[in-house]
Short mmCIF file of C-alpha atoms in Angstrom, two decimals:
data_model
loop_
_atom_site.label_atom_id
_atom_site.label_comp_id
_atom_site.label_asym_id
_atom_site.label_seq_id
_atom_site.Cartn_x
_atom_site.Cartn_y
_atom_site.Cartn_z
CA MET A 1083 -70.62 16.31 5.61
CA PHE A 1084 -70.05 15.38 9.19
CA GLY A 1085 -71.78 12.35 10.67
CA LYS A 1086 -73.45 12.00 14.02
CA LYS A 1087 -71.49 11.87 17.19
CA ASP A 1088 -71.03 8.49 18.91
CA ALA A 1089 -74.15 7.97 21.00
CA ARG A 1090 -72.38 5.78 23.54
CA ALA A 1091 -72.44 7.22 27.04
CA LEU A 1092 -69.16 8.38 28.49
CA LYS A 1093 -67.99 6.48 31.52
CA PRO A 1094 -67.71 8.49 34.71
CA ARG A 1095 -64.21 9.43 35.86
CA LYS A 1096 -62.56 7.29 38.49
CA ASN A 1097 -60.82 8.82 41.44
CA ILE A 1098 -57.46 7.02 41.71
CA GLU A 1099 -55.98 7.05 45.15
CA LEU A 1100 -52.17 7.00 45.28
CA SER A 1101 -50.76 4.59 47.78
CA GLY A 1102 -47.21 3.95 48.92
CA LYS A 1103 -47.68 0.22 49.34
CA ASN A 1104 -46.17 -0.61 45.79
CA ILE A 1105 -43.41 2.00 45.71
CA ALA A 1106 -40.79 -0.31 47.21
CA LEU A 1107 -41.52 -2.97 44.60
CA ARG A 1108 -41.32 -0.38 41.83
CA VAL A 1109 -37.96 0.87 43.09
CA VAL A 1110 -36.60 -2.67 43.21
CA LEU A 1111 -37.78 -3.33 39.66
CA MET A 1112 -36.32 -0.03 38.44
CA VAL A 1113 -32.94 -0.79 40.03
CA LEU A 1114 -33.04 -4.29 38.53
CA PHE A 1115 -33.77 -2.96 35.03
CA ILE A 1116 -31.01 -0.35 35.32
CA GLY A 1117 -28.62 -3.06 36.49
CA ILE A 1118 -29.49 -5.26 33.52
CA ALA A 1119 -28.95 -2.31 31.13
CA LEU A 1120 -25.60 -1.43 32.69
CA ALA A 1121 -24.52 -5.06 32.60
CA GLY A 1122 -25.39 -5.18 28.90
CA VAL A 1123 -23.30 -2.08 28.24
CA TYR A 1124 -20.43 -3.46 30.32
CA PHE A 1125 -20.31 -6.84 28.61
CA GLY A 1126 -20.80 -5.20 25.21
CA VAL A 1127 -17.84 -2.87 25.75
CA LYS A 1128 -15.81 -5.68 27.29
CA GLY A 1129 -16.53 -7.81 24.23
CA LEU A 1130 -15.21 -5.06 21.99
CA LEU A 1131 -12.08 -4.50 24.06
CA THR A 1132 -11.29 -8.08 25.01
CA ARG A 1133 -9.36 -10.13 22.48
CA GLU A 1134 -8.80 -13.85 22.20
CA SER A 1135 -5.47 -15.39 21.25
CA GLY A 1136 -4.89 -16.26 17.60
CA TRP A 1137 -4.88 -14.44 14.30
CA THR A 1138 -6.50 -11.02 14.07
CA ARG A 1139 -6.27 -7.91 11.95
CA ILE A 1140 -4.61 -4.90 13.54
CA GLU A 1141 -5.93 -1.54 12.39
CA ALA A 1142 -4.88 2.03 13.09
CA ASP A 1143 -7.21 3.83 15.49
CA SER A 1144 -9.25 6.97 14.77
CA SER A 1145 -6.45 9.31 15.86
CA SER A 1146 -4.77 8.66 12.49
CA PRO A 1147 -6.27 9.76 9.14
CA ALA A 1148 -7.68 6.86 7.18
CA GLN A 1149 -5.36 7.44 4.22
CA ALA A 1150 -2.29 6.82 6.39
CA SER A 1151 -2.93 3.06 6.46
CA ALA A 1152 -5.63 2.56 3.80
CA ASP A 1153 -3.25 0.70 1.48
CA LEU A 1154 -1.86 -1.58 4.19
CA ASP A 1155 -2.88 -4.82 5.87
CA PHE A 1156 -1.44 -5.97 9.20
CA GLU A 1157 -2.30 -9.46 10.46
CA TYR A 1158 -0.93 -10.73 13.77
CA CYS A 1159 -1.14 -13.90 15.87
CA LEU A 1160 -1.92 -12.76 19.41
CA SER A 1161 -0.50 -14.67 22.39
CA SER A 1162 -2.28 -15.73 25.60
CA ASN A 1163 -2.02 -12.11 26.78
CA ALA A 1164 -4.12 -11.14 23.77
CA THR A 1165 -5.99 -8.07 25.05
CA MET A 1166 -2.90 -6.21 26.27
CA GLU A 1167 -0.92 -7.25 23.20
CA TYR A 1168 -3.70 -6.03 20.90
CA LYS A 1169 -3.74 -2.63 22.60
CA LEU A 1170 0.03 -2.27 22.35
CA LEU A 1171 0.06 -3.34 18.70
CA THR A 1172 -2.78 -0.98 17.80
CA LYS A 1173 -0.96 1.95 19.38
CA LEU A 1174 2.37 1.06 17.77
CA TYR A 1175 0.84 0.43 14.34
CA THR A 1176 -1.14 3.67 14.49
CA GLU A 1177 1.99 5.66 15.33
CA THR A 1178 4.33 3.97 12.84
CA SER A 1179 1.93 3.94 9.88
CA LEU A 1180 1.08 7.61 10.45
CA ARG A 1181 4.73 8.60 10.69
CA ALA A 1182 5.63 6.64 7.54
CA TRP A 1183 2.78 8.25 5.60
CA GLN A 1184 4.01 11.68 6.67
CA VAL A 1185 7.72 10.98 6.06
CA TYR A 1186 7.23 9.89 2.43
CA HIS A 1187 4.58 12.47 1.54
CA PRO A 1188 5.87 14.45 -1.47
CA THR A 1189 3.69 17.55 -1.24
CA GLU A 1190 2.37 18.02 2.31
CA ALA A 1191 4.37 19.56 5.17
CA PHE A 1192 4.10 18.41 8.79
CA THR A 1193 5.36 20.48 11.69
CA GLY A 1194 8.81 19.50 12.87
CA LEU A 1195 9.22 16.71 10.31
CA GLY A 1196 11.96 16.57 7.71
CA ASN A 1197 9.93 14.68 5.13
CA LEU A 1198 10.04 14.37 1.34
CA GLN A 1199 7.99 17.55 0.90
CA SER A 1200 10.60 19.54 2.79
CA VAL A 1201 13.18 18.49 0.19
CA ASN A 1202 10.88 19.19 -2.76
CA ALA A 1203 10.09 22.65 -1.39
CA ALA A 1204 13.73 23.70 -1.03
CA PRO A 1205 15.69 23.03 -4.24
CA ASN A 1206 19.39 23.87 -4.00
CA GLN A 1207 19.15 24.22 -0.22
CA GLU A 1208 20.47 21.92 2.49
CA ARG A 1209 17.81 20.11 4.50
CA THR A 1210 17.87 17.63 7.37
CA VAL A 1211 15.48 14.74 6.83
CA GLU A 1212 14.18 11.88 8.98
CA PRO A 1213 16.61 8.95 9.36
CA GLU A 1214 14.38 6.45 7.53
CA LEU A 1215 14.02 8.79 4.55
CA TYR A 1216 17.79 9.26 4.44
CA ARG A 1217 18.27 5.46 4.47
CA ALA A 1218 15.85 5.16 1.55
CA PHE A 1219 17.84 7.79 -0.36
CA GLU A 1220 21.03 5.84 0.37
CA LEU A 1221 19.54 2.62 -1.00
CA LEU A 1222 18.40 4.33 -4.20
CA GLN A 1223 21.82 5.85 -4.66
CA ALA A 1224 23.56 2.52 -4.02
CA LYS A 1225 21.35 0.87 -6.65
CA GLY A 1226 22.06 3.68 -9.12
CA SER A 1227 18.33 4.33 -9.46
CA ARG A 1228 16.91 7.66 -10.60
CA VAL A 1229 13.31 6.56 -10.21
CA LEU A 1230 12.57 9.31 -7.65
CA PHE A 1231 13.18 12.01 -10.27
CA LEU A 1232 10.29 10.66 -12.37
CA ALA A 1233 7.84 12.49 -10.08
CA PRO A 1234 6.34 14.79 -12.80
CA VAL A 1235 5.91 11.84 -15.16
CA CYS A 1236 4.26 9.82 -12.40
CA ALA A 1237 1.82 12.69 -11.91
CA GLN A 1238 0.95 12.56 -15.62
CA TYR A 1239 0.21 8.83 -15.48
CA ASP A 1240 -1.62 9.25 -12.21
CA ALA A 1241 -4.24 11.24 -14.14
CA VAL A 1242 -4.63 8.23 -16.44
CA PHE A 1243 -5.06 5.80 -13.56
CA ARG A 1244 -7.73 7.95 -11.92
CA SER A 1245 -9.74 8.41 -15.10
CA LEU A 1246 -13.30 7.10 -15.21
CA SER A 1247 -13.54 6.50 -18.96
CA ASP A 1248 -11.36 5.63 -21.93
CA ASP A 1249 -11.82 9.09 -23.46
CA GLU A 1250 -10.67 10.76 -20.25
CA ALA A 1251 -7.71 8.40 -19.86
CA ALA A 1252 -6.62 8.88 -23.47
CA ALA A 1253 -6.51 12.65 -22.98
CA TYR A 1254 -3.72 12.17 -20.41
CA ASP A 1255 -2.04 9.08 -21.87
CA PRO A 1256 1.17 9.82 -23.82
CA ALA A 1257 0.44 6.75 -25.95
CA TYR A 1258 -2.71 8.44 -27.31
CA SER A 1259 -2.30 12.17 -26.74
CA GLU A 1260 0.32 14.08 -28.72
CA GLU A 1261 0.23 16.90 -26.19
CA ALA A 1262 0.82 14.49 -23.29
CA ALA A 1263 3.60 12.74 -25.22
CA ALA A 1264 5.34 16.06 -25.93
CA TYR A 1265 5.11 17.06 -22.27
CA VAL A 1266 6.61 13.75 -21.07
CA ALA A 1267 9.42 14.04 -23.62
CA GLU A 1268 10.24 17.57 -22.38
CA VAL A 1269 10.20 16.49 -18.74
CA MET A 1270 12.38 13.45 -19.44
CA GLY A 1271 14.94 15.79 -20.97
CA PHE A 1272 15.46 17.14 -17.45
CA VAL A 1273 14.73 13.99 -15.43
CA SER A 1274 17.26 11.83 -17.26
CA ASP A 1275 20.03 14.44 -17.00
CA PRO A 1276 22.06 14.32 -13.74
CA GLU A 1277 23.23 17.85 -14.49
CA ALA A 1278 19.62 19.07 -14.47
CA ILE A 1279 18.56 17.35 -11.27
CA SER A 1280 20.38 15.28 -8.66
CA LEU A 1281 20.33 14.60 -4.93
CA ASP A 1282 23.43 15.04 -2.80
CA LEU A 1283 23.67 13.02 0.43
CA LEU A 1284 25.78 15.05 2.85
CA GLY A 1285 25.85 12.72 5.88
CA GLU A 1286 24.09 13.00 9.24
CA ASN A 1287 20.69 12.92 7.48
CA ARG A 1288 21.48 16.10 5.53
CA VAL A 1289 20.60 16.35 1.83
CA ARG A 1290 20.58 18.89 -0.96
CA LEU A 1291 18.28 18.60 -3.99
CA LYS A 1292 20.17 20.21 -6.87
CA VAL A 1293 17.92 21.56 -9.64
CA ARG A 1294 19.24 23.53 -12.58
CA GLU A 1295 17.76 26.98 -13.23
CA ASP A 1296 16.07 26.07 -16.53
CA TYR A 1297 14.32 23.09 -14.89
CA LEU A 1298 13.18 25.32 -12.04
CA ARG A 1299 11.63 27.74 -14.54
CA TYR A 1300 10.00 24.88 -16.45
CA ALA A 1301 8.56 23.47 -13.22
CA THR A 1302 7.06 26.83 -12.28
CA GLU A 1303 5.57 27.35 -15.74
CA ASN A 1304 4.01 23.86 -15.80
CA GLY A 1305 2.75 23.62 -12.23
CA ILE A 1306 5.15 20.87 -11.13
CA ASP A 1307 4.93 20.72 -7.34
CA ALA A 1308 7.21 17.73 -6.65
CA PHE A 1309 10.63 16.92 -8.10
CA LEU A 1310 10.88 13.68 -6.08
CA ASP A 1311 8.24 11.03 -5.43
CA PHE A 1312 8.42 7.36 -4.42
CA TYR A 1313 4.94 6.90 -5.94
CA TRP A 1314 4.09 3.17 -6.27
CA LEU A 1315 7.40 2.25 -4.58
CA LYS A 1316 6.50 4.12 -1.39
CA ASN A 1317 4.84 1.28 0.49
CA ALA A 1318 7.84 -0.99 -0.04
CA PHE A 1319 9.80 1.38 2.18
CA VAL A 1320 6.83 1.94 4.50
CA LEU A 1321 6.55 -1.80 5.20
CA ASP A 1322 10.29 -2.00 5.87
CA ASP A 1323 10.09 0.86 8.36
CA ILE A 1324 7.04 -0.52 10.19
CA ALA A 1325 8.53 -4.03 10.30
CA ALA A 1326 11.69 -2.63 11.84
CA LYS A 1327 9.73 -0.86 14.59
CA LEU A 1328 7.68 -3.98 15.33
CA GLY A 1329 10.86 -6.04 15.56
CA GLU A 1330 12.42 -3.56 17.98
CA GLN A 1331 9.42 -4.07 20.29
CA GLY A 1332 9.59 -7.87 20.01
CA PHE A 1333 6.51 -8.37 17.81
CA ARG A 1334 7.42 -11.13 15.35
CA ARG A 1335 4.34 -13.28 14.72
CA GLY A 1336 2.57 -11.68 11.81
CA TYR A 1337 2.88 -10.07 8.43
CA LEU A 1338 2.44 -6.70 6.72
CA ALA A 1339 1.20 -6.34 3.16
CA SER A 1340 0.38 -3.52 0.77
CA ARG A 1341 -1.94 -3.41 -2.22
CA GLU A 1342 0.99 -2.88 -4.61
CA GLY A 1343 2.12 -6.45 -3.87
CA PHE A 1344 4.77 -5.90 -1.20
CA CYS A 1345 4.81 -8.10 1.89
CA ARG A 1346 6.94 -8.50 5.00
CA TYR A 1347 6.63 -11.73 6.98
CA LEU A 1348 8.02 -11.10 10.45
CA ASP A 1349 10.76 -13.35 11.75
CA SER A 1350 9.06 -16.03 13.86
CA ALA A 1351 9.72 -19.58 12.62
CA GLU A 1352 6.65 -20.82 14.52
CA ASP A 1353 4.21 -19.89 11.76
CA GLU A 1354 3.85 -21.06 8.17
CA TYR A 1355 2.32 -18.86 5.50
CA THR A 1356 0.93 -19.80 2.11
CA LEU A 1357 1.35 -17.50 -0.87
CA ARG A 1358 -0.47 -18.28 -4.11
CA ILE A 1359 1.45 -17.50 -7.31
CA GLN A 1360 -0.58 -15.70 -9.98
CA ALA A 1361 -0.31 -15.95 -13.76
CA LEU A 1362 -2.41 -14.02 -16.25
CA GLU A 1363 -3.79 -16.05 -19.16
CA ALA A 1364 -6.24 -15.25 -21.94
CA ASP A 1365 -9.08 -16.76 -19.92
CA GLY A 1366 -8.22 -14.88 -16.72
CA ILE A 1367 -5.94 -15.20 -13.73
CA ARG A 1368 -4.61 -18.68 -12.97
CA LEU A 1369 -2.94 -19.96 -9.79
CA PRO A 1370 -0.31 -22.43 -10.98
CA ALA A 1371 1.52 -22.86 -7.67
CA SER A 1372 1.83 -21.84 -4.04
CA LEU A 1373 4.71 -21.11 -1.68
CA GLN A 1374 4.93 -22.28 1.93
CA ILE A 1375 6.96 -19.71 3.81
CA ARG A 1376 8.58 -19.93 7.24
CA GLY A 1377 10.74 -17.41 9.03
CA PRO A 1378 11.48 -13.84 7.95
CA MET A 1379 10.78 -13.04 4.31
CA SER A 1380 10.30 -10.03 2.08
CA LEU A 1381 8.24 -10.31 -1.09
CA ALA A 1382 7.40 -8.19 -4.11
CA CYS A 1383 4.52 -9.81 -6.03
CA LEU A 1384 4.28 -7.46 -8.99
CA HIS A 1385 1.64 -7.69 -11.69
CA SER A 1386 1.18 -5.69 -14.88
CA TYR A 1387 -2.60 -5.54 -14.64
CA SER A 1388 -5.32 -4.47 -12.26
CA GLY A 1389 -7.28 -6.65 -9.86
CA PRO A 1390 -9.08 -9.84 -10.99
CA ASP A 1391 -12.56 -8.37 -10.50
CA LEU A 1392 -11.97 -5.25 -12.59
CA GLN A 1393 -13.18 -5.57 -16.18
CA PRO A 1394 -11.65 -3.60 -19.07
CA GLY A 1395 -12.97 -0.05 -19.15
CA ASP A 1396 -14.43 -0.34 -15.63
CA GLN A 1397 -12.57 1.82 -13.13
CA SER A 1398 -15.23 1.66 -10.43
CA ASP A 1399 -12.89 -0.03 -7.96
CA ARG A 1400 -10.95 3.01 -6.79
CA LEU A 1401 -8.63 0.94 -4.59
CA ILE A 1402 -6.72 0.20 -7.79
CA ASP A 1403 -5.04 3.52 -8.47
CA TYR A 1404 -1.91 2.35 -10.31
CA PHE A 1405 -3.40 0.73 -13.42
CA TYR A 1406 -5.80 1.53 -16.21
CA THR A 1407 -7.25 -1.05 -18.57
CA TYR A 1408 -8.80 0.21 -21.82
CA ARG A 1409 -11.72 -1.57 -23.41
CA ASN A 1410 -9.44 -2.71 -26.21
CA GLY A 1411 -7.37 -4.57 -23.62
CA ARG A 1412 -4.37 -2.21 -23.49
CA MET A 1413 -3.07 -1.87 -19.95
CA VAL A 1414 -1.21 1.12 -18.51
CA THR A 1415 1.04 0.40 -15.54
CA PRO A 1416 3.07 2.52 -13.09
CA TYR A 1417 6.31 0.83 -14.16
CA LEU A 1418 8.07 3.63 -16.01
CA ASN A 1419 11.18 3.27 -18.11
CA PRO A 1420 13.80 5.57 -16.50
CA VAL A 1421 15.13 6.75 -19.88
CA THR A 1422 11.95 7.33 -21.90
CA GLY A 1423 9.31 7.71 -19.18
CA GLU A 1424 7.19 5.16 -21.06
CA SER A 1425 4.76 2.99 -19.11
CA ARG A 1426 6.00 -0.50 -19.83
CA ALA A 1427 5.85 -4.04 -18.48
CA VAL A 1428 7.42 -6.84 -20.49
CA ILE A 1429 5.99 -9.62 -18.36
CA TRP A 1430 2.61 -10.06 -16.70
CA ASP A 1431 3.72 -11.42 -13.34
CA LEU A 1432 7.00 -11.35 -11.43
CA THR A 1433 7.52 -12.42 -7.83
CA LEU A 1434 10.75 -11.70 -5.98
CA LEU A 1435 11.44 -12.94 -2.46
CA SER A 1436 14.32 -12.91 -0.02
CA PRO A 1437 15.00 -13.76 3.64
CA THR A 1438 17.58 -10.95 3.87
CA ALA A 1439 16.75 -8.21 1.35
CA SER A 1440 14.15 -5.56 2.17
CA CYS A 1441 10.99 -4.82 0.19
CA GLY A 1442 12.67 -1.65 -1.02
CA GLU A 1443 15.58 -3.67 -2.43
CA LEU A 1444 13.21 -6.12 -4.12
CA ALA A 1445 11.24 -3.30 -5.75
CA LEU A 1446 14.36 -1.64 -7.10
CA SER A 1447 15.65 -5.00 -8.36
CA ALA A 1448 12.38 -5.74 -10.16
CA LEU A 1449 11.97 -2.39 -11.90
CA PRO A 1450 14.75 -2.72 -14.53
CA ALA A 1451 13.48 -6.19 -15.48
CA LEU A 1452 9.89 -5.02 -15.82
CA THR A 1453 10.66 -1.91 -17.89
CA ALA A 1454 13.30 -3.35 -20.23
CA GLU A 1455 12.79 -3.41 -24.01
CA THR A 1456 12.46 -7.19 -23.88
CA TRP A 1457 12.17 -9.77 -21.12
CA ASP A 1458 15.63 -10.84 -19.96
CA ALA A 1459 15.27 -14.02 -17.93
CA ALA A 1460 19.05 -14.30 -17.54
CA ALA A 1461 19.23 -10.97 -15.72
CA VAL A 1462 16.48 -12.02 -13.33
CA ALA A 1463 18.10 -15.43 -12.81
CA ALA A 1464 21.28 -13.64 -11.71
CA LEU A 1465 19.49 -12.04 -8.76
CA PRO A 1466 20.17 -15.02 -6.41
CA GLU A 1467 23.73 -13.70 -6.20
CA THR A 1468 22.21 -11.07 -3.92
CA GLU A 1469 20.01 -13.65 -2.13
CA ILE A 1470 16.95 -12.65 -4.13
CA ALA A 1471 14.88 -15.45 -5.63
CA ALA A 1472 12.52 -15.02 -8.56
CA ILE A 1473 9.38 -16.71 -9.93
CA TRP A 1474 7.71 -16.00 -13.26
CA CYS A 1475 5.65 -17.71 -15.96
CA GLU A 1476 6.27 -17.94 -19.69
CA GLY A 1477 3.43 -19.72 -21.42
CA ASN A 1478 2.54 -22.77 -19.37
CA THR A 1479 5.94 -23.05 -17.74
CA LEU A 1480 6.59 -21.72 -14.26
CA TYR A 1481 10.25 -20.74 -13.96
CA HIS A 1482 12.03 -20.08 -10.71
CA THR A 1483 15.50 -19.77 -9.27
CA GLU A 1484 16.58 -21.55 -6.08
CA LEU A 1485 13.88 -20.69 -3.56
CA PRO A 1486 14.06 -20.01 0.19
CA ALA A 1487 10.55 -21.51 0.49
CA GLU A 1488 8.74 -24.69 -0.53
CA LEU A 1489 6.99 -24.54 -3.90
CA THR A 1490 3.93 -26.71 -4.57
CA MET A 1491 2.43 -26.92 -8.07
CA SER A 1492 -1.37 -26.70 -7.98
CA ASP A 1493 -2.37 -26.52 -11.67
CA GLY A 1494 -1.68 -29.59 -13.77
CA THR A 1495 -1.53 -27.59 -17.01
CA TYR A 1496 1.72 -25.95 -15.87
CA THR A 1497 5.18 -27.45 -15.72
CA GLU A 1498 7.94 -26.35 -13.37
CA GLN A 1499 11.51 -25.49 -14.33
CA THR A 1500 14.35 -24.40 -12.07
CA VAL A 1501 16.75 -21.84 -13.55
CA ARG A 1502 20.32 -21.99 -12.28
#
């Protein structure tokens, strides 16, 4: 039911006379407000573009896909000409990280680029590849490593690492699935046989991937789309390539790191860096010591477990793609034995460092030690002959060879021992 209308009388309309006497004031105020707004935009944009000297993170710009540099971290100490230097570094880092991502991609083609995919796609044919990829092939051949040929086995374990539950992981894990174990054994029959698959380096960046006919048929039948893959080793070579480009342009006050544990400190002696050494214990991750580093240095800080914040059975942190931890505590790693294809790590933590060797060399030096049947400290201790130092923990003892950096113990429950 509607109520009564408001009985109040309506006020009569007013006739408003427009006058020009306040227009000038209004124009002045309008111009002033616009000026204030434009000034705000100007100083806001200037604040975003202007950089101060000192340490800052350099990131690839939006012209590069996010995945090209998602696994990398680039920190740099800008000089007094910080804004210009930041722009140059951003451009250079964007270009070099994108190129490296494309060069080492095992399954995607890029116009005009002789990358890893171009080799995988043309078995038994000669291909010309990019110079940095050819250098990586040369290093692998010099080290006698066949790790690249493990590509199909890496793909099998990759399914484990990306699983969201123990049941899903176990379905792909050769340690739990008979079907997966049989598949890995069949693949390793080809992978471990130089007659079945090999890579010829022909000079002048030319290569030929030789694949026997029966392996080609098997690959087709089983959906294998890559014979070669750097997999978890890739970013070791990526950091080496980017560091080389930065050095060519005179940028030497910073460091590059990847989530796999590789790091390149650029070659300025002006800066000191601190690296904390990790050790896994029953009660969690401990930090028994730290390194103070000056000058150029390559590092491979390799661990046989996922990040400290990831609990067993919880794979919610998708940045960690190379490990899986079951609820029973069993850990699956990307370190594959080159003979059996088994995921294996005989020690929890191993750090290698060198002022002369590259990250790629450190990674290839670490792999045999990590995937051996038993831990061989003597073999690791022999690495200083190639100017590679090593640090590892056994129980509450931190062992190390002669180090090109200063070691400081920080946990009183650990003792230090130099291995010579």
